[in-house]
Short mmCIF file of C-alpha atoms and ligand atoms in Angstrom, two decimals:
data_model
loop_
_atom_site.label_atom_id
_atom_site.label_comp_id
_atom_site.label_asym_id
_atom_site.label_seq_id
_atom_site.Cartn_x
_atom_site.Cartn_y
_atom_site.Cartn_z
CA UNK A 12 0.09 0.06 0.17
CA UNK A 13 2.79 2.47 0.85
CA UNK A 14 4.09 2.06 -2.73
CA UNK A 15 0.78 3.48 -4.23
CA UNK A 16 0.82 6.40 -1.66
CA UNK A 17 4.07 7.75 -3.01
CA UNK A 18 2.88 9.23 -6.21
CA UNK A 19 5.03 10.61 -8.86
CA UNK A 20 2.49 13.02 -9.50
CA UNK A 21 1.57 15.94 -7.19
CA UNK A 22 -1.74 15.35 -5.64
CA UNK A 23 -4.10 18.47 -4.79
CA UNK A 24 -4.24 19.51 -1.30
CA UNK A 25 -7.30 17.63 -0.18
CA UNK A 26 -6.09 14.34 -1.74
CA UNK A 27 -2.81 15.14 0.15
CA UNK A 28 -4.48 15.46 3.59
CA UNK A 29 -6.24 12.49 3.17
CA UNK A 30 -3.19 10.24 2.25
CA UNK A 31 -1.56 11.91 5.34
CA UNK A 32 -4.26 10.72 7.64
CA UNK A 33 -4.58 7.28 5.95
CA UNK A 34 -0.78 7.07 6.27
CA UNK A 35 -0.80 7.95 10.06
CA UNK A 36 -3.27 5.58 10.50
CA UNK A 37 -1.13 2.94 8.92
CA UNK A 38 1.58 3.88 11.25
CA UNK A 39 -0.59 3.30 14.22
CA UNK A 40 -2.00 -0.10 13.40
CA UNK A 41 0.92 -1.31 11.16
CA UNK A 42 -1.24 -3.28 8.68
CA UNK A 43 -4.42 -1.12 7.42
CA UNK A 44 -4.79 -0.13 3.69
CA UNK A 45 -6.54 3.08 2.73
CA UNK A 46 -10.00 1.50 2.79
CA UNK A 47 -9.57 -0.27 6.19
CA UNK A 48 -8.00 3.01 7.68
CA UNK A 49 -9.57 5.27 9.97
CA UNK A 50 -10.06 7.90 7.39
CA UNK A 51 -13.99 7.58 6.30
CA UNK A 52 -14.96 5.58 3.61
CA UNK A 53 -16.05 8.40 1.67
CA UNK A 54 -12.41 9.91 1.81
CA UNK A 55 -10.86 6.62 1.25
CA UNK A 56 -12.99 6.31 -2.18
CA UNK A 57 -11.51 9.79 -3.01
CA UNK A 58 -7.98 8.70 -2.44
CA UNK A 59 -8.75 5.23 -4.19
CA UNK A 60 -10.27 7.67 -7.29
CA UNK A 61 -7.05 9.82 -7.21
CA UNK A 62 -4.44 6.90 -7.05
CA UNK A 63 -6.44 4.83 -9.87
CA UNK A 64 -6.64 7.93 -11.92
CA UNK A 65 -2.67 8.79 -11.75
CA UNK A 66 -1.37 4.91 -11.92
CA UNK A 67 -4.15 2.96 -13.65
CA UNK A 68 -2.05 2.36 -16.96
CA UNK A 69 1.29 1.90 -15.18
CA UNK A 70 -0.12 -0.53 -12.67
CA UNK A 71 -2.17 -2.17 -15.33
CA UNK A 72 1.07 -2.73 -17.69
CA UNK A 73 3.15 -3.96 -14.80
CA UNK A 74 -0.07 -6.93 -13.88
CA UNK A 75 0.10 -7.65 -17.54
CA UNK A 76 -3.52 -6.12 -17.89
CA UNK A 77 -4.46 -6.28 -21.61
CA UNK A 78 -7.87 -4.50 -21.43
CA UNK A 79 -7.35 -0.97 -21.43
CA UNK A 80 -9.58 1.72 -20.48
CA UNK A 81 -8.01 5.08 -20.06
CA UNK A 82 -5.77 7.16 -22.36
CA UNK A 83 -2.23 7.67 -20.91
CA UNK A 84 -3.56 11.26 -20.44
CA UNK A 85 -6.38 13.63 -21.19
CA UNK A 86 -10.05 12.82 -20.42
CA UNK A 87 -11.60 9.47 -20.04
CA UNK A 88 -12.47 8.04 -23.75
CA UNK A 89 -13.72 4.52 -22.97
CA UNK A 90 -17.27 4.29 -23.20
CA UNK A 91 -17.71 3.00 -19.75
CA UNK A 92 -15.77 5.62 -18.31
CA UNK A 93 -17.84 8.26 -19.79
CA UNK A 94 -21.01 6.40 -19.03
CA UNK A 95 -19.98 5.85 -15.21
CA UNK A 96 -18.96 9.56 -14.69
CA UNK A 97 -22.51 10.68 -16.15
CA UNK A 98 -24.37 8.34 -13.97
CA UNK A 99 -22.18 9.52 -10.96
CA UNK A 100 -23.08 13.06 -11.76
CA UNK A 101 -26.64 12.23 -11.95
CA UNK A 102 -26.52 10.07 -8.81
CA UNK A 103 -23.55 10.77 -6.46
CA UNK A 104 -22.34 8.38 -3.69
CA UNK A 105 -24.10 9.91 -0.84
CA UNK A 106 -27.71 9.60 -3.03
CA UNK A 107 -26.97 6.09 -3.49
CA UNK A 108 -26.05 5.44 0.41
CA UNK A 109 -29.31 6.98 1.06
CA UNK A 110 -30.96 4.71 -1.42
CA UNK A 111 -29.40 1.57 0.51
CA UNK A 112 -31.70 1.89 3.38
CA UNK A 113 -34.59 0.83 0.97
CA UNK A 114 -32.75 -1.75 -1.09
CA UNK A 115 -34.14 -5.11 -0.73
CA UNK A 116 -32.34 -7.52 1.51
CA UNK A 117 -29.37 -9.35 0.30
CA UNK A 118 -29.36 -12.89 -0.75
CA UNK A 119 -26.75 -15.47 -0.27
CA UNK A 120 -25.29 -15.87 -3.73
CA UNK A 121 -22.54 -18.55 -3.07
CA UNK A 122 -24.68 -20.39 -0.43
CA UNK A 123 -27.31 -20.88 -3.20
CA UNK A 124 -24.76 -22.41 -5.54
CA UNK A 125 -23.10 -24.52 -2.80
CA UNK A 126 -26.96 -25.70 -1.97
CA UNK A 127 -27.79 -26.71 -5.35
CA UNK A 128 -24.44 -28.65 -5.79
CA UNK A 129 -24.81 -30.66 -2.58
CA UNK A 130 -28.79 -31.01 -3.48
CA UNK A 131 -28.33 -32.15 -7.08
CA UNK A 132 -24.35 -33.56 -7.21
CA UNK A 133 -23.96 -31.12 -10.18
CA UNK A 134 -22.44 -27.98 -10.71
CA UNK A 135 -24.89 -25.17 -9.26
CA UNK A 136 -26.13 -23.05 -12.43
CA UNK A 137 -25.79 -19.39 -12.76
CA UNK A 138 -28.39 -18.82 -15.84
CA UNK A 139 -27.53 -15.77 -17.75
CA UNK A 140 -30.02 -13.20 -19.03
CA UNK A 141 -28.63 -11.84 -22.07
CA UNK A 142 -30.47 -10.51 -24.99
CA UNK A 143 -27.33 -10.09 -27.06
CA UNK A 144 -23.33 -10.71 -27.18
CA UNK A 145 -20.60 -8.94 -29.12
CA UNK A 146 -19.61 -12.47 -30.32
CA UNK A 147 -23.07 -13.75 -31.39
CA UNK A 148 -25.30 -10.46 -32.01
CA UNK A 149 -28.71 -10.89 -31.05
CA UNK A 150 -29.32 -14.21 -29.21
CA UNK A 151 -33.32 -14.25 -28.81
CA UNK A 152 -35.60 -11.41 -30.57
CA UNK A 153 -38.73 -11.84 -28.18
CA UNK A 154 -36.60 -11.06 -25.05
CA UNK A 155 -38.58 -10.74 -22.16
CA UNK A 156 -36.09 -10.79 -18.94
CA UNK A 157 -38.62 -11.36 -16.30
CA UNK A 158 -40.36 -14.06 -18.21
CA UNK A 159 -36.83 -15.77 -18.90
CA UNK A 160 -35.77 -15.46 -15.19
CA UNK A 161 -38.92 -17.02 -14.10
CA UNK A 162 -38.38 -19.79 -16.67
CA UNK A 163 -34.64 -20.46 -15.36
CA UNK A 164 -35.96 -20.41 -11.65
CA UNK A 165 -38.81 -23.19 -12.58
CA UNK A 166 -36.01 -25.06 -14.53
CA UNK A 167 -33.58 -25.37 -11.28
CA UNK A 168 -31.09 -22.53 -11.60
CA UNK A 169 -29.60 -21.84 -8.51
CA UNK A 170 -28.73 -18.00 -9.16
CA UNK A 171 -29.25 -15.69 -12.36
CA UNK A 172 -26.88 -13.28 -14.16
CA UNK A 173 -28.39 -10.24 -15.40
CA UNK A 174 -26.58 -8.30 -18.33
CA UNK A 175 -26.75 -4.70 -17.52
CA UNK A 176 -24.59 -3.20 -20.08
CA UNK A 177 -26.65 -1.55 -23.06
CA UNK A 178 -23.85 -1.38 -25.64
CA UNK A 179 -22.60 -4.66 -26.30
CA UNK A 180 -25.29 -6.68 -24.63
CA UNK A 181 -28.34 -4.82 -24.71
CA UNK A 182 -28.80 -5.26 -21.27
CA UNK A 183 -30.18 -2.53 -18.76
CA UNK A 184 -30.48 -2.18 -14.86
CA UNK A 185 -34.36 -1.81 -15.51
CA UNK A 186 -34.00 -5.32 -16.30
CA UNK A 187 -32.18 -6.36 -13.16
CA UNK A 188 -34.83 -4.01 -10.93
CA UNK A 189 -37.60 -5.99 -12.93
CA UNK A 190 -36.35 -9.08 -12.17
CA UNK A 191 -35.70 -8.31 -8.56
CA UNK A 192 -39.24 -7.02 -7.74
CA UNK A 193 -41.05 -9.70 -9.85
CA UNK A 194 -40.56 -12.25 -6.86
CA UNK A 195 -37.98 -14.52 -8.35
CA UNK A 196 -36.13 -15.82 -5.56
CA UNK A 197 -32.66 -16.90 -7.27
CA UNK A 198 -29.70 -14.45 -6.17
CA UNK A 199 -29.00 -12.09 -8.94
CA UNK A 200 -25.33 -11.31 -10.24
CA UNK A 201 -25.02 -7.76 -11.96
CA UNK A 202 -23.32 -8.62 -14.89
CA UNK A 203 -21.45 -5.17 -15.73
CA UNK A 204 -18.13 -3.83 -16.60
CA UNK A 205 -17.21 -2.62 -13.10
CA UNK A 206 -14.45 -0.16 -13.35
CA UNK A 207 -15.41 2.01 -10.22
CA UNK A 208 -16.82 1.45 -6.82
CA UNK A 209 -19.69 3.63 -7.36
CA UNK A 210 -21.26 0.78 -9.74
CA UNK A 211 -21.19 -1.64 -6.74
CA UNK A 212 -23.42 0.67 -4.53
CA UNK A 213 -25.58 1.09 -7.57
CA UNK A 214 -25.85 -2.38 -8.25
CA UNK A 215 -26.67 -2.85 -4.74
CA UNK A 216 -29.69 -0.26 -5.19
CA UNK A 217 -30.95 -1.96 -8.00
CA UNK A 218 -31.37 -5.32 -6.26
CA UNK A 219 -28.26 -7.19 -6.96
CA UNK A 220 -26.50 -9.88 -4.57
CA UNK A 221 -23.23 -10.21 -6.30
CA UNK A 222 -21.40 -8.43 -8.85
CA UNK A 223 -18.79 -9.25 -11.53
CA UNK A 224 -14.84 -8.08 -11.16
CA UNK A 225 -12.82 -8.97 -14.17
CA UNK A 226 -9.19 -9.39 -13.65
CA UNK A 227 -8.42 -8.69 -17.12
CA UNK A 228 -9.92 -4.93 -16.87
CA UNK A 229 -8.95 -4.53 -12.91
CA UNK A 230 -5.32 -4.07 -11.32
CA UNK A 231 -4.92 -5.98 -8.11
CA UNK A 232 -5.57 -2.81 -5.70
CA UNK A 233 -8.91 -2.20 -7.35
CA UNK A 234 -9.87 -5.77 -7.03
CA UNK A 235 -8.71 -6.06 -3.17
CA UNK A 236 -10.62 -2.75 -2.68
CA UNK A 237 -13.60 -3.43 -4.32
CA UNK A 238 -14.00 -7.10 -2.85
CA UNK A 239 -14.00 -4.99 0.54
CA UNK A 240 -16.78 -2.87 -0.71
CA UNK A 241 -18.62 -5.82 -1.43
CA UNK A 242 -18.08 -7.29 1.86
CA UNK A 243 -19.25 -4.22 3.38
CA UNK A 244 -22.28 -4.27 1.60
CA UNK A 245 -23.16 -7.92 1.99
CA UNK A 246 -22.48 -8.80 -1.86
CA UNK A 247 -20.59 -11.64 -3.15
CA UNK A 248 -17.77 -10.81 -5.55
CA UNK A 249 -17.42 -12.95 -8.59
CA UNK A 250 -13.54 -12.55 -9.53
CA UNK A 251 -13.35 -13.57 -13.33
CA UNK A 252 -10.12 -14.65 -14.70
CA UNK A 253 -9.00 -16.15 -18.27
CA UNK A 254 -5.57 -17.20 -17.77
CA UNK A 255 -2.73 -18.51 -15.40
CA UNK A 256 -1.70 -15.09 -15.08
CA UNK A 257 -4.78 -13.37 -13.70
CA UNK A 258 -5.41 -16.59 -11.95
CA UNK A 259 -1.91 -16.28 -10.05
CA UNK A 260 -2.82 -12.67 -9.19
CA UNK A 261 -5.97 -13.41 -7.63
CA UNK A 262 -4.96 -16.30 -5.78
CA UNK A 263 -2.69 -13.79 -3.86
CA UNK A 264 -5.53 -11.62 -2.84
CA UNK A 265 -7.00 -12.61 0.33
CA UNK A 266 -10.59 -13.09 0.91
CA UNK A 267 -12.00 -13.97 -2.36
CA UNK A 268 -14.27 -16.79 -2.21
CA UNK A 269 -15.66 -17.11 -5.57
CA UNK A 270 -13.79 -17.09 -8.85
CA UNK A 271 -15.00 -17.39 -12.34
CA UNK A 272 -12.82 -19.09 -15.18
CA UNK A 273 -13.74 -17.65 -18.48
CA UNK A 274 -13.51 -20.01 -21.16
CA UNK A 275 -13.88 -16.87 -23.62
CA UNK A 276 -11.11 -14.67 -24.36
CA UNK A 277 -12.71 -11.28 -24.13
CA UNK A 278 -10.33 -9.75 -26.79
CA UNK A 279 -10.38 -12.37 -29.53
CA UNK A 280 -13.93 -13.76 -28.51
CA UNK A 281 -12.40 -17.53 -28.65
CA UNK A 282 -13.85 -20.20 -26.75
CA UNK A 283 -12.23 -23.10 -25.49
CA UNK A 284 -13.66 -25.17 -22.60
CA UNK A 285 -10.48 -26.78 -21.85
CA UNK A 286 -9.41 -23.51 -20.55
CA UNK A 287 -11.18 -24.42 -17.06
CA UNK A 288 -9.68 -27.48 -16.81
CA UNK A 289 -5.82 -26.10 -17.40
CA UNK A 290 -6.37 -23.32 -14.81
CA UNK A 291 -7.40 -25.87 -12.26
CA UNK A 292 -4.40 -28.23 -13.03
CA UNK A 293 -1.53 -28.95 -10.45
CA UNK A 294 -0.48 -26.59 -8.03
CA UNK A 295 -2.77 -23.90 -8.85
CA UNK A 296 -6.00 -26.39 -8.45
CA UNK A 297 -4.23 -27.34 -5.06
CA UNK A 298 -4.12 -23.97 -3.72
CA UNK A 299 -7.60 -23.19 -4.95
CA UNK A 300 -8.96 -26.03 -3.08
CA UNK A 301 -6.94 -25.17 0.09
CA UNK A 302 -8.39 -21.60 0.06
CA UNK A 303 -11.69 -23.03 -0.08
CA UNK A 304 -12.81 -21.06 -3.29
CA UNK A 305 -15.78 -21.88 -5.09
CA UNK A 306 -14.81 -22.09 -9.05
CA UNK A 307 -17.21 -21.11 -11.57
CA UNK A 308 -17.04 -22.46 -15.23
CA UNK A 309 -18.21 -19.75 -17.60
CA UNK A 310 -19.00 -19.51 -21.26
CA UNK A 311 -19.26 -21.91 -24.29
CA UNK A 312 -21.27 -24.82 -22.32
CA UNK A 313 -23.82 -26.54 -24.34
CA UNK A 314 -23.91 -30.25 -23.50
CA UNK A 315 -24.55 -32.52 -20.58
CA UNK A 316 -20.75 -33.67 -21.80
CA UNK A 317 -19.48 -30.09 -21.37
CA UNK A 318 -20.88 -30.04 -18.02
CA UNK A 319 -19.30 -33.12 -16.86
CA UNK A 320 -15.93 -32.07 -18.32
CA UNK A 321 -15.83 -28.72 -16.30
CA UNK A 322 -17.23 -30.62 -13.23
CA UNK A 323 -14.28 -33.31 -13.32
CA UNK A 324 -11.98 -30.36 -13.54
CA UNK A 325 -13.12 -29.21 -10.49
CA UNK A 326 -15.98 -26.42 -10.64
CA UNK A 327 -18.93 -26.59 -8.26
CA UNK A 328 -20.82 -24.02 -10.47
CA UNK A 329 -21.42 -23.02 -14.24
CA UNK A 330 -22.41 -19.69 -15.71
CA UNK A 331 -24.32 -20.54 -18.98
CA UNK A 332 -26.04 -17.93 -21.54
CA UNK A 333 -26.50 -18.72 -24.93
CA UNK A 334 -27.56 -22.47 -25.04
CA UNK A 335 -30.35 -21.55 -22.50
CA UNK A 336 -31.32 -18.35 -23.39
CA UNK A 337 -31.73 -19.23 -26.96
CA UNK A 338 -34.48 -22.22 -26.28
CA UNK A 339 -38.15 -21.31 -26.57
CA UNK A 340 -38.57 -22.68 -23.13
CA UNK A 341 -35.51 -21.81 -21.25
CA UNK A 342 -36.52 -24.31 -18.37
CA UNK A 343 -36.41 -27.09 -20.93
CA UNK A 344 -33.25 -25.69 -22.06
CA UNK A 345 -31.60 -26.45 -18.50
CA UNK A 346 -32.84 -30.03 -18.56
CA UNK A 347 -31.24 -30.66 -22.05
CA UNK A 348 -27.90 -28.81 -20.91
CA UNK A 349 -27.94 -30.89 -17.94
CA UNK A 350 -29.10 -34.21 -19.42
CA UNK A 351 -31.78 -34.30 -16.42
CA UNK A 352 -34.33 -32.25 -14.55
CA UNK A 353 -32.55 -30.27 -12.01
CA UNK A 354 -35.16 -28.53 -10.49
CA UNK A 355 -36.35 -31.44 -8.59
O1 LIG B 405 -20.87 -13.31 -25.07
C1 LIG B 405 -19.87 -12.79 -25.43
O2 LIG B 405 -19.59 -12.69 -26.48
C2 LIG B 405 -18.85 -11.81 -24.95
C3 LIG B 405 -17.78 -10.92 -25.31
C4 LIG B 405 -17.00 -10.32 -25.17
C5 LIG B 405 -17.11 -10.19 -23.51
C6 LIG B 405 -17.93 -11.10 -22.77
C7 LIG B 405 -18.77 -11.98 -23.37
N1 LIG B 405 -19.52 -12.61 -22.61
C8 LIG B 405 -19.87 -12.31 -21.28
C9 LIG B 405 -19.67 -13.76 -20.46
O3 LIG B 405 -18.83 -14.08 -20.13
C10 LIG B 405 -20.77 -14.61 -20.92
O4 LIG B 405 -21.86 -14.01 -21.34
C11 LIG B 405 -20.97 -16.01 -20.02
O5 LIG B 405 -19.86 -16.27 -19.59
C12 LIG B 405 -22.07 -16.86 -20.61
O6 LIG B 405 -21.42 -17.49 -21.84
P1 LIG B 405 -22.38 -18.10 -23.09
O7 LIG B 405 -22.93 -19.59 -22.19
O8 LIG B 405 -21.23 -18.68 -23.68
O9 LIG B 405 -23.06 -17.41 -23.47
#
């Protein structure tokens, strides 16, 4: 943490004061990070935002992060940075914090996956409510998110993943909120490109029980900080990796309970389900088991053989979109995917 508190760029006076407070706090109890220290959560967020803004590209490069968001200088240009900064202006953090008082209670996302796995002997299913994707275009023209969510629950899904990104997936927070308010009991993952802690608060106010943190997009410091915010809010964090390097980065972060192995390369869109097996082999797999991490196999799962393959590799849960959302009756699609009725 000290290293990130010694910027090469000069912070403004407010940030300098906050950094000093955080450092004094660290000196007192030795181990605290900015977010754990005695400065307020709002102040910690300001320091964090400043650190992230200054170092993002340097840190990202050193951690092998391939998916870059910010230009080296100047204003944000990536659509998600722009989108989030506009949303933050409309609903600042203090407004979101007030809205938390009226947010529905959080349901146990990881508990639901484990219970389904124990009940069926098969990986717990996170069924994805996704209208379109960058690799496949529109998956379902007659897309009614609540109807699909209800069919998934009827078909035995343990949890649901709801795409909220509009640009690439034609998703929305309205869909997430509508599913949450529809009486569907499955815990909900907010499937979003999270780049800012503000989005976690926002997801919580819209009824999410879990959020996605993508290691290919977020530096270690962000993953650490954001998993703490999730814990603070009672949300589960699904930390997604695609290769060995990302898995190794995530394994050295304490407190991570749920890791997703995406079989899809987010840059090339190439899907290979043997990726799940590769990342769970040998010492790496052993460390994951020792840490008690629940692993989710993600993407490209279409048949009972695919499910058996990733289960044998060591996953306790799977995240599936295309193969079930395209079915006329998504509940039947689940039965076909698993080769048996998992709702019983
Ligand atoms: O689905 C895509 O084309 C995609 C492209 C780029 C980034 C992410 C993408 N999808 C997100 C996902 O990880 C999947 O929606 C999820 O794992 C389900 O995958 P599938 O069962 O293959 O629909």
